[in-house]
Short mmCIF file of C-alpha atoms in Angstrom, two decimals:
data_model
loop_
_atom_site.label_atom_id
_atom_site.label_comp_id
_atom_site.label_asym_id
_atom_site.label_seq_id
_atom_site.Cartn_x
_atom_site.Cartn_y
_atom_site.Cartn_z
CA MET L 1 45.53 10.81 -43.21
CA ASP L 2 48.37 11.68 -45.39
CA GLU L 3 47.92 14.81 -48.02
CA GLU L 4 48.74 12.26 -50.77
CA ARG L 5 46.09 9.79 -50.03
CA PHE L 6 43.68 12.74 -49.53
CA ASN L 7 44.33 14.20 -52.81
CA GLU L 8 43.86 10.64 -54.51
CA LEU L 9 40.51 10.40 -52.96
CA TYR L 10 39.64 13.96 -53.54
CA ARG L 11 40.54 13.67 -57.26
CA ALA L 12 38.47 10.71 -57.58
CA TYR L 13 35.19 11.34 -55.48
CA ALA L 14 34.90 14.99 -54.54
CA GLY L 15 32.97 15.86 -57.84
CA ASP L 16 30.41 13.21 -57.01
CA VAL L 17 30.02 14.19 -53.34
CA LEU L 18 29.55 17.80 -54.60
CA ARG L 19 27.16 17.07 -57.35
CA VAL L 20 24.83 14.68 -55.14
CA SER L 21 24.81 17.48 -52.51
CA CYS L 22 24.18 20.18 -54.98
CA PHE L 23 21.21 18.10 -56.14
CA TYR L 24 19.95 17.21 -52.73
CA LEU L 25 20.08 20.85 -51.39
CA GLY L 26 19.66 22.89 -54.60
CA ASP L 27 22.33 25.13 -53.34
CA ARG L 28 26.12 25.19 -54.62
CA HIS L 29 27.41 27.01 -51.59
CA LYS L 30 25.76 24.76 -49.10
CA ALA L 31 27.06 21.66 -51.04
CA GLU L 32 30.57 22.93 -51.01
CA ASP L 33 30.15 23.31 -47.13
CA VAL L 34 28.92 19.68 -47.14
CA THR L 35 31.81 18.59 -49.30
CA GLN L 36 34.31 20.27 -46.98
CA ASP L 37 32.60 18.65 -43.92
CA VAL L 38 32.80 15.27 -45.52
CA PHE L 39 36.54 15.44 -46.52
CA VAL L 40 37.50 17.05 -43.27
CA ARG L 41 36.01 14.24 -41.29
CA LEU L 42 37.78 11.82 -43.87
CA ILE L 43 41.14 13.33 -42.85
CA ARG L 44 40.56 13.66 -39.28
CA SER L 45 39.14 10.10 -38.63
CA ASN L 46 41.29 8.50 -41.21
CA PRO L 47 38.83 5.45 -41.37
CA ASP L 48 40.12 2.04 -42.53
CA LEU L 49 38.44 2.34 -45.85
CA ILE L 50 37.90 -0.97 -47.89
CA PRO L 51 39.21 -0.73 -51.24
CA GLY L 52 36.31 0.12 -53.66
CA LYS L 53 34.11 1.26 -50.95
CA GLU L 54 35.59 4.65 -50.44
CA LYS L 55 32.93 6.40 -52.51
CA ALA L 56 30.11 4.60 -50.43
CA TRP L 57 31.63 6.07 -47.21
CA LEU L 58 31.83 9.60 -48.48
CA LEU L 59 28.57 9.59 -49.91
CA THR L 60 27.12 8.03 -46.82
CA VAL L 61 28.59 10.93 -44.71
CA ALA L 62 27.40 13.46 -47.36
CA LEU L 63 23.65 12.32 -47.37
CA ASN L 64 23.48 12.26 -43.61
CA ARG L 65 25.00 15.82 -43.59
CA CYS L 66 22.52 16.98 -46.41
CA ARG L 67 19.64 15.47 -44.55
CA ASP L 68 20.53 17.37 -41.34
CA LEU L 69 20.74 20.72 -43.35
CA TRP L 70 17.44 19.82 -45.09
CA ARG L 71 15.62 19.24 -41.93
CA GLU L 72 16.56 22.78 -40.90
CA ASN L 73 13.62 24.20 -42.71
CA TRP L 74 13.67 27.69 -41.33
CA PHE L 75 17.29 27.82 -42.59
CA ARG L 76 16.13 27.27 -45.92
CA ARG L 77 13.39 29.92 -45.74
CA VAL L 78 15.73 32.47 -44.05
CA VAL L 79 18.81 32.13 -46.04
CA VAL L 80 18.90 34.05 -49.23
CA GLY L 81 21.02 34.12 -52.43
CA SER L 82 21.02 30.66 -53.10
CA GLU L 83 22.66 30.21 -56.50
CA SER L 84 20.88 28.62 -59.15
CA LEU L 85 22.40 25.23 -60.44
CA GLU L 86 21.43 25.90 -63.89
CA ARG L 87 23.84 27.12 -66.44
CA LYS L 88 22.64 29.90 -68.78
CA ARG L 89 19.91 28.26 -70.96
CA ASP L 90 20.57 28.02 -74.63
CA PRO L 91 17.17 29.21 -76.23
CA HIS L 92 17.24 26.31 -78.57
CA ASP L 93 16.83 23.70 -75.82
CA MET L 94 14.51 25.72 -73.46
CA ASP L 95 12.02 22.95 -73.42
CA GLU L 96 14.69 20.26 -72.56
CA ASP L 97 15.89 22.13 -69.76
CA MET L 98 12.37 22.93 -68.44
CA GLU L 99 11.70 19.19 -68.23
CA LYS L 100 14.96 18.41 -66.61
CA ARG L 101 14.44 21.11 -64.04
CA GLU L 102 10.95 20.07 -63.25
CA LEU L 103 12.40 16.52 -62.64
CA LYS L 104 15.13 17.78 -60.29
CA GLU L 105 12.58 19.85 -58.39
CA ALA L 106 10.25 17.00 -58.06
CA VAL L 107 13.10 14.78 -56.76
CA ARG L 108 13.99 17.30 -54.23
CA ARG L 109 10.22 17.41 -52.92
CA LEU L 110 10.60 13.63 -52.14
CA PRO L 111 10.68 12.64 -48.56
CA PRO L 112 14.28 12.24 -47.64
CA ALA L 113 14.36 8.41 -47.66
CA PHE L 114 12.98 8.29 -51.25
CA ARG L 115 15.34 11.05 -52.42
CA ASP L 116 18.29 9.21 -51.09
CA VAL L 117 17.64 6.16 -53.19
CA VAL L 118 16.81 8.04 -56.40
CA LEU L 119 20.11 10.04 -56.09
CA LEU L 120 22.23 6.93 -55.43
CA HIS L 121 20.51 4.59 -57.77
CA TYR L 122 19.66 6.84 -60.93
CA TYR L 123 22.23 9.72 -60.50
CA GLN L 124 25.20 7.61 -59.11
CA GLY L 125 24.36 4.57 -60.78
CA MET L 126 24.62 2.32 -57.65
CA GLY L 127 22.91 -1.03 -57.49
CA ILE L 128 20.48 -1.98 -54.91
CA THR L 129 22.74 -3.90 -52.86
CA GLU L 130 25.26 -1.21 -52.60
CA ILE L 131 22.53 1.34 -51.61
CA ALA L 132 21.27 -1.08 -48.89
CA GLY L 133 24.81 -1.12 -47.50
CA ILE L 134 25.12 2.73 -47.50
CA LEU L 135 21.81 3.41 -46.06
CA GLY L 136 21.77 0.36 -43.61
CA VAL L 137 18.48 -0.81 -44.59
CA PRO L 138 17.37 -4.20 -46.15
CA GLU L 139 17.57 -4.64 -50.02
CA GLY L 140 13.82 -5.10 -50.23
CA THR L 141 13.31 -1.76 -48.57
CA VAL L 142 15.52 -0.06 -51.14
CA SER L 143 13.61 -1.61 -54.11
CA SER L 144 10.37 -0.55 -52.29
CA ARG L 145 11.55 2.98 -51.89
CA LEU L 146 12.53 3.05 -55.54
CA SER L 147 9.29 1.95 -56.54
CA ARG L 148 7.37 4.26 -54.38
CA ALA L 149 9.54 7.22 -55.36
CA ARG L 150 9.10 6.65 -59.10
CA LYS L 151 5.21 6.54 -58.40
CA ARG L 152 5.34 9.64 -56.52
CA LEU L 153 7.43 11.45 -59.18
CA GLU L 154 4.85 10.30 -61.80
CA GLU L 155 2.00 11.84 -59.73
CA ASP L 156 3.97 15.01 -58.96
CA LEU L 157 5.02 15.54 -62.57
CA LYS L 158 1.59 14.93 -63.81
CA GLY L 159 0.14 17.60 -61.68
CA GLU L 160 2.56 20.19 -63.11
CA MET H 1 6.52 12.37 -73.42
CA LYS H 2 9.35 10.37 -71.85
CA SER H 3 8.55 8.08 -68.85
CA VAL H 4 9.71 9.09 -65.48
CA GLU H 5 11.96 6.09 -65.65
CA ASP H 6 13.54 7.35 -68.78
CA ARG H 7 13.99 10.81 -67.44
CA LEU H 8 15.66 9.59 -64.32
CA ARG H 9 18.18 7.56 -66.16
CA GLU H 10 19.06 10.68 -68.08
CA LEU H 11 20.17 12.48 -64.76
CA PRO H 12 23.84 11.40 -65.02
CA GLU H 13 24.03 13.22 -68.30
CA ASP H 14 22.46 16.42 -67.06
CA ALA H 15 24.52 19.28 -68.26
CA GLY H 16 23.77 21.58 -65.29
CA LEU H 17 24.98 18.95 -62.88
CA LYS H 18 27.96 17.91 -65.07
CA ALA H 19 29.03 21.56 -65.00
CA ILE H 20 29.57 21.17 -61.24
CA THR H 21 33.23 20.15 -60.46
CA ALA H 22 35.33 20.02 -57.43
CA ASP H 23 38.06 22.29 -58.05
CA ASP H 24 41.48 23.03 -56.47
CA LYS H 25 40.26 25.99 -54.78
CA LEU H 26 37.73 23.55 -52.73
CA ARG H 27 40.64 21.05 -52.16
CA ARG H 28 42.72 23.88 -50.60
CA ARG H 29 39.97 24.98 -48.39
CA ILE H 30 39.49 21.46 -47.03
CA LEU H 31 43.04 21.16 -46.35
CA GLU H 32 43.02 24.27 -44.49
CA ALA H 33 40.05 23.65 -42.58
CA ALA H 34 41.49 20.14 -41.49
CA LYS H 35 44.53 21.70 -40.11
CA ASP H 36 42.42 24.31 -38.11
CA LYS H 37 41.04 22.36 -35.29
CA LYS H 38 38.41 25.09 -34.82
CA ALA H 39 37.30 24.85 -38.29
CA GLU H 40 34.27 22.45 -37.63
CA HIS H 41 32.79 24.85 -35.39
CA ARG H 42 33.39 27.76 -37.55
CA LEU H 43 30.49 28.81 -39.85
CA PRO H 44 31.19 30.42 -43.10
CA VAL H 45 30.77 34.29 -42.99
CA ARG H 46 27.41 34.18 -44.73
CA TRP H 47 26.02 31.70 -42.30
CA ILE H 48 27.01 33.92 -39.60
CA ALA H 49 25.18 36.91 -41.13
CA ALA H 50 22.34 34.74 -41.84
CA GLY H 51 22.28 33.46 -38.34
CA ALA H 52 22.52 37.11 -36.87
CA ALA H 53 19.58 37.81 -39.19
CA CYS H 54 17.56 34.90 -37.85
CA ALA H 55 18.27 35.54 -34.27
CA ALA H 56 17.06 39.34 -34.96
CA ALA H 57 14.02 37.89 -36.75
CA VAL H 58 13.26 35.56 -33.86
CA ALA H 59 13.82 38.15 -31.10
CA ALA H 60 11.28 40.48 -33.13
CA LEU H 61 8.84 37.67 -33.26
CA ALA H 62 9.16 36.95 -29.57
CA PHE H 63 7.90 40.46 -28.83
CA THR H 64 4.83 40.35 -31.20
CA LEU H 65 3.67 36.60 -30.71
CA PRO H 66 1.45 35.91 -27.67
CA ARG H 67 3.57 34.53 -24.85
CA ASN H 68 1.44 31.53 -24.36
CA VAL H 69 1.65 30.33 -27.94
CA GLN H 70 4.53 28.09 -27.17
CA LYS H 71 5.45 24.63 -26.48
CA ALA H 72 5.81 24.67 -22.63
CA PRO H 73 6.36 21.52 -20.50
CA GLN H 74 2.97 20.25 -19.61
CA ALA H 75 2.20 20.64 -15.74
CA MET H 76 0.56 17.21 -15.59
CA LEU H 77 -0.81 15.77 -12.38
CA THR H 78 -1.30 12.19 -11.79
CA SER H 79 -4.82 11.06 -10.81
CA GLN H 80 -6.27 8.35 -8.78
CA SER H 81 -9.75 7.27 -7.62
CA ALA H 82 -10.58 6.67 -3.92
CA GLY H 83 -10.15 3.10 -2.98
CA GLU H 84 -7.78 0.42 -3.82
CA LYS H 85 -4.48 1.11 -5.67
CA VAL H 86 -3.50 -1.16 -8.49
CA MET H 87 0.14 -1.47 -9.51
CA LEU H 88 0.50 -0.90 -13.29
CA ALA H 89 3.34 -1.69 -15.71
CA LYS H 90 5.58 1.23 -16.51
CA THR H 91 5.01 2.68 -19.98
CA GLU H 92 7.03 4.53 -22.17
CA GLU H 93 5.03 7.73 -21.48
CA GLN H 94 5.56 7.13 -17.79
CA ASP H 95 9.31 7.12 -18.47
CA GLU H 96 8.97 10.73 -19.75
CA ALA H 97 6.38 11.70 -17.15
CA PRO H 98 7.42 14.93 -15.45
CA LEU H 99 6.24 13.27 -12.15
CA ALA H 100 8.49 10.28 -11.11
CA GLY H 101 5.72 8.73 -8.82
CA ALA H 102 3.57 7.63 -11.80
CA ARG H 103 4.11 3.90 -11.39
CA GLU H 104 1.43 3.41 -8.90
CA SER H 105 -1.99 4.32 -10.35
CA ALA H 106 -5.46 3.20 -10.53
CA VAL H 107 -7.53 2.69 -13.77
CA ALA H 108 -9.42 5.80 -12.67
CA ASP H 109 -12.38 7.67 -13.78
CA VAL H 110 -9.87 10.55 -14.85
CA PRO H 111 -7.30 8.75 -17.12
CA GLN H 112 -3.70 9.55 -16.67
CA GLY H 113 -2.68 12.64 -18.60
CA MET H 114 -6.08 14.30 -18.48
CA VAL H 115 -5.50 16.67 -15.47
CA PHE H 116 -3.21 19.28 -16.00
CA ILE H 117 -2.54 22.95 -14.72
CA SER H 118 -3.12 25.55 -17.34
CA ASN H 119 -4.36 29.08 -17.74
CA ALA H 120 -7.97 28.42 -18.79
CA SER H 121 -8.10 31.89 -20.60
CA ALA H 122 -4.78 31.16 -22.72
CA PRO H 123 -4.08 27.18 -22.48
CA GLU H 124 -0.81 26.28 -23.21
CA SER H 125 -0.11 24.14 -26.24
CA ARG H 126 -0.17 20.44 -25.46
CA SER H 127 0.02 17.54 -27.82
CA LEU H 128 -1.71 14.22 -27.45
CA TRP H 129 0.10 12.58 -30.23
CA VAL H 130 2.72 9.83 -29.22
CA GLN H 131 6.10 10.57 -30.88
CA GLY H 132 8.05 8.10 -32.64
CA ASN H 133 11.09 7.90 -34.68
CA GLY H 134 11.26 10.71 -37.40
CA ALA H 135 8.19 10.18 -39.48
CA ASN H 136 7.16 6.67 -38.22
CA PHE H 137 5.10 7.36 -35.14
CA PRO H 138 3.27 4.54 -33.49
CA LEU H 139 0.31 3.77 -35.64
CA VAL H 140 -2.17 1.13 -36.94
CA ALA H 141 -3.42 1.11 -40.60
CA VAL H 142 -6.81 -0.44 -41.77
CA GLN H 143 -8.21 -0.41 -45.40
CA GLY H 144 -5.90 2.57 -46.36
CA LYS H 145 -6.75 4.58 -43.25
CA TYR H 146 -4.02 5.45 -40.73
CA PHE H 147 -4.41 5.90 -37.09
CA ARG H 148 -1.74 7.52 -34.88
CA MET H 149 -1.54 6.53 -31.20
CA LEU H 150 -2.54 9.05 -28.57
CA ALA H 151 -0.61 9.53 -25.27
CA SER H 152 -3.88 10.03 -23.34
CA PRO H 153 -5.80 8.17 -22.18
CA SER H 154 -3.44 5.31 -21.07
CA GLU H 155 -6.35 2.86 -21.35
CA VAL H 156 -9.59 2.89 -22.97
CA SER H 157 -12.64 1.38 -21.21
CA HIS H 158 -13.87 -1.69 -23.03
CA GLY H 159 -17.38 -0.35 -22.84
CA LEU H 160 -16.49 2.38 -25.47
CA LEU H 161 -15.20 -0.26 -28.04
CA GLY H 162 -17.42 -0.68 -31.11
CA GLU H 163 -17.05 -3.00 -34.09
CA GLU H 164 -13.91 -4.71 -35.14
CA LEU H 165 -12.27 -2.85 -38.01
CA GLY H 166 -9.63 -5.62 -38.66
CA THR H 167 -6.88 -7.62 -37.43
CA VAL H 168 -3.15 -6.61 -37.80
CA ALA H 169 -1.92 -8.71 -40.66
CA GLU H 170 1.66 -7.43 -40.68
CA TYR H 171 3.92 -5.84 -38.10
CA THR H 172 6.63 -3.93 -39.71
CA GLN H 173 8.79 -0.72 -39.05
CA GLU H 174 8.08 0.62 -42.60
CA PRO H 175 4.42 0.58 -42.58
CA ALA H 176 4.47 3.04 -45.56
CA LEU H 177 5.94 0.30 -47.76
CA SER H 178 3.43 -2.51 -46.48
CA GLY H 179 0.92 -3.84 -48.96
CA ALA H 180 -1.04 -5.66 -46.18
CA GLU H 181 -4.78 -4.54 -45.74
CA THR H 182 -4.02 -3.89 -41.86
CA VAL H 183 -0.59 -3.13 -40.46
CA SER H 184 1.02 -1.89 -37.57
CA ASN H 185 4.41 -0.80 -36.33
CA ILE H 186 3.43 -0.98 -32.59
CA CYS H 187 0.84 -3.74 -32.48
CA PRO H 188 1.80 -7.32 -33.17
CA GLU H 189 0.29 -9.44 -35.81
CA GLY H 190 -3.22 -10.66 -34.75
CA THR H 191 -4.02 -7.63 -32.72
CA VAL H 192 -7.85 -6.67 -33.31
CA ILE H 193 -8.46 -2.89 -34.03
CA TYR H 194 -11.68 -1.63 -33.06
CA ALA H 195 -13.89 1.35 -33.74
CA LEU H 196 -14.94 3.68 -30.81
CA ARG H 197 -18.65 4.00 -30.07
CA GLY H 198 -20.01 7.45 -30.75
CA ALA H 199 -16.90 8.77 -32.49
CA SER H 200 -15.60 8.75 -36.09
CA GLY H 201 -11.93 8.69 -36.69
CA LEU H 202 -10.82 7.15 -33.52
CA ALA H 203 -9.80 3.52 -32.95
CA ALA H 204 -8.40 1.23 -30.35
CA ALA H 205 -5.97 -1.61 -30.21
CA GLU H 206 -4.26 -3.36 -27.48
CA VAL H 207 -0.39 -2.11 -26.72
CA ASN H 208 1.55 -3.82 -24.18
CA GLY H 209 -1.56 -5.28 -22.61
CA ARG H 210 -3.54 -2.03 -22.46
CA MET H 211 -6.34 -0.81 -24.93
CA ARG H 212 -4.87 2.33 -26.34
CA LEU H 213 -6.53 5.06 -28.41
CA PHE H 214 -5.62 5.81 -31.91
CA GLN H 215 -6.74 8.87 -34.04
CA ARG H 216 -7.26 9.22 -37.83
CA VAL H 217 -4.38 10.94 -39.49
CA SER H 218 -2.60 11.30 -42.90
CA PHE H 219 0.64 9.49 -43.45
CA ALA H 220 3.05 8.90 -46.14
CA GLY H 221 0.89 10.97 -48.46
CA ARG H 222 -2.29 9.23 -47.94
CA GLY H 223 -5.10 11.01 -46.23
CA LEU H 224 -8.68 10.57 -47.40
CA VAL H 225 -10.17 7.42 -48.74
CA GLY H 226 -12.76 7.89 -51.28
CA SER H 227 -15.01 11.10 -51.08
CA GLU H 228 -14.69 11.71 -47.30
CA HIS H 229 -15.11 14.96 -45.45
CA LEU H 230 -13.68 16.25 -42.43
CA SER H 231 -16.44 15.00 -40.19
CA ASP H 232 -15.86 11.45 -41.76
CA THR H 233 -12.37 11.41 -40.42
CA LEU H 234 -12.88 12.86 -37.02
CA GLY H 235 -16.01 13.71 -34.94
CA GLY H 236 -18.77 12.65 -32.69
CA ARG H 237 -20.72 14.64 -29.99
CA VAL H 238 -18.37 17.29 -29.09
CA SER H 239 -18.41 18.53 -25.61
CA ALA H 240 -15.25 20.87 -25.44
CA MET H 241 -12.93 22.52 -27.60
CA GLU H 242 -9.53 24.05 -26.69
CA LEU H 243 -7.42 26.09 -28.97
CA SER H 244 -3.99 26.62 -27.52
CA GLY H 245 -3.16 30.21 -26.64
CA VAL H 246 -6.86 31.27 -27.32
CA GLY H 247 -9.17 29.56 -25.00
CA ARG H 248 -11.70 26.74 -24.26
CA LEU H 249 -15.40 26.30 -25.38
CA THR H 250 -17.65 23.78 -23.62
CA GLY H 251 -21.13 22.45 -24.12
CA SER H 252 -23.32 23.83 -27.08
CA ALA H 253 -20.74 26.55 -27.96
CA ALA H 254 -18.14 23.77 -28.49
CA GLU H 255 -20.60 21.75 -30.51
CA GLU H 256 -21.67 24.54 -32.63
CA MET H 257 -18.05 25.45 -33.36
CA TRP H 258 -17.29 21.80 -34.56
CA SER H 259 -20.28 22.11 -36.90
CA TYR H 260 -18.85 25.58 -38.15
CA LEU H 261 -15.64 23.90 -38.68
CA CYS H 262 -16.72 20.89 -40.50
CA ALA H 263 -19.37 22.94 -42.74
CA GLY H 264 -16.61 25.41 -43.85
CA ALA H 265 -13.58 23.04 -44.11
CA VAL H 266 -11.93 22.67 -47.61
CA TYR H 267 -9.44 19.94 -48.11
CA LEU H 268 -6.06 20.94 -49.05
CA ASN H 269 -3.85 18.09 -49.32
CA ALA H 270 -2.67 14.92 -47.48
CA SER H 271 0.00 16.55 -45.31
CA CYS H 272 -0.24 16.69 -41.41
CA ALA H 273 2.70 18.73 -40.25
CA GLU H 274 2.91 19.22 -36.38
CA THR H 275 3.03 22.84 -35.32
CA GLY H 276 3.26 24.62 -31.95
CA ARG H 277 -0.49 25.09 -31.57
CA ASN H 278 -3.10 22.52 -31.24
CA LEU H 279 -7.02 22.25 -31.25
CA LEU H 280 -7.99 19.60 -28.75
CA VAL H 281 -11.57 18.40 -29.34
CA THR H 282 -13.18 16.33 -26.44
CA LEU H 283 -16.23 14.21 -27.04
CA ASP H 284 -19.16 13.52 -24.62
CA ASN H 285 -17.59 10.13 -23.96
CA GLY H 286 -14.49 11.77 -22.61
CA LEU H 287 -12.10 10.89 -25.42
CA THR H 288 -10.07 13.63 -26.84
CA PHE H 289 -8.51 14.09 -30.31
CA GLN H 290 -6.32 16.79 -31.69
CA MET H 291 -5.59 18.90 -34.77
CA ALA H 292 -2.47 20.76 -35.41
CA VAL H 293 -3.06 24.41 -36.16
CA SER H 294 -1.55 26.88 -38.31
CA GLY H 295 -3.46 30.13 -38.95
CA ASP H 296 -6.76 29.03 -40.34
CA THR H 297 -5.28 25.66 -41.61
CA LEU H 298 -6.07 22.65 -39.40
CA SER H 299 -4.55 19.15 -40.05
CA ALA H 300 -4.95 15.66 -38.80
CA CYS H 301 -6.23 13.56 -41.51
CA GLY H 302 -4.79 15.78 -44.10
CA ALA H 303 -4.69 19.63 -44.08
CA TRP H 304 -8.05 21.65 -44.04
CA ALA H 305 -8.42 25.29 -44.98
CA CYS H 306 -11.10 26.85 -42.50
CA PRO H 307 -11.30 30.37 -43.35
CA GLY H 308 -12.24 32.46 -40.50
CA PHE H 309 -11.96 29.74 -37.87
CA ALA H 310 -9.52 31.42 -35.44
CA GLU H 311 -11.50 34.57 -35.33
CA ALA H 312 -15.00 32.68 -34.91
CA PHE H 313 -13.44 30.78 -31.94
CA ALA H 314 -12.22 33.85 -30.37
CA ASN H 315 -15.72 35.44 -30.82
CA ALA H 316 -17.20 32.53 -29.36
CA LEU H 317 -15.27 32.83 -26.18
#
């Protein structure tokens, strides 16, 4: 893939890949590693991307990589120094930040299958059909997972 | 208080996440990595340091943990009764059997998988649960109760079958998402699910022409139904208990230990994580179920805190 094409895709989608990975893993450094892996693979494999589907391809690769890292539980326990994603809190909006932090932590506690659909639908604004294409599952499965994820989050957040 | 839906819809506006941007430094790093053919195998320095720390920690642990508390390959023997041999269909378990000659066997007094070589004073960990794909292991579910298929025995005698619990209404690869009363990802629709006589928490259903054993477990965040206790989810007349890496109790000692366990168990949550240690409980009808062990926490249908269990077991030996 030529550098011009890479730069175009990087400017358009790298931020989304990085933010989704940050949200998923809760660690900026690891998210940057995932983003690097995704775009290096893009450059080397130079896939025949359908116009308009570039983001879907990139997020698919990113989610797969995030899931691989997430499964390495021992890594999460041992690696230290994970940076917080939170900017320094403004004392005036402490309560709002707490609520948002709780929600993000609750999303991270979801099973991977539920977490994927929540990130893609609510955070990335993707529709059911597009998510089904990315994850390779039927649309009904996506809808069910979203519904179950919301229920789980309600139960989790009620308990806090 | 906002609903979860409303809060989720605000995620794209989250300032913390919005502040994260992919800068030019990352872009140049990617380009450098792509040019370097070895870059994919190179870990960032902090990962190498973390890896070295982990290796050191693992090496230190290896010297402190009992050698036999590990997942070792099972030294399993095939068994057959005297008399006429019967050709049986090859099963998935036989594909993975360490001994290649397992296709020819008899429906024997000693079911396949029940004879193994182990150190009686410190038995190696062995799991009876059939593995599946990721979190979806082979299961049947009836009225909100989930049962996981066991690798052994390869066939349950029809004489052990009790009442019918239900009939599979839906076959699906996503059992967690099914709303059917009775569902399975291994048994076709119409398969009858049976209870087992003299055992709670065990079920049987036909899989590929054989009556297979299933054990009550938690699944997809669901464990207990109503006000169940541990003995409601698993139990019967216990004749032996084997704790990997520790030893094996039989007879009245095993029965007393099971009673001790049930009396003291406190329900923690609906998780059931597989660990490197197992507690195998054999009933007097010959059937065995298992619980994963982590310290004094045992799990099968949910995780149960059993303070003092490990010490009591060791003392009972």
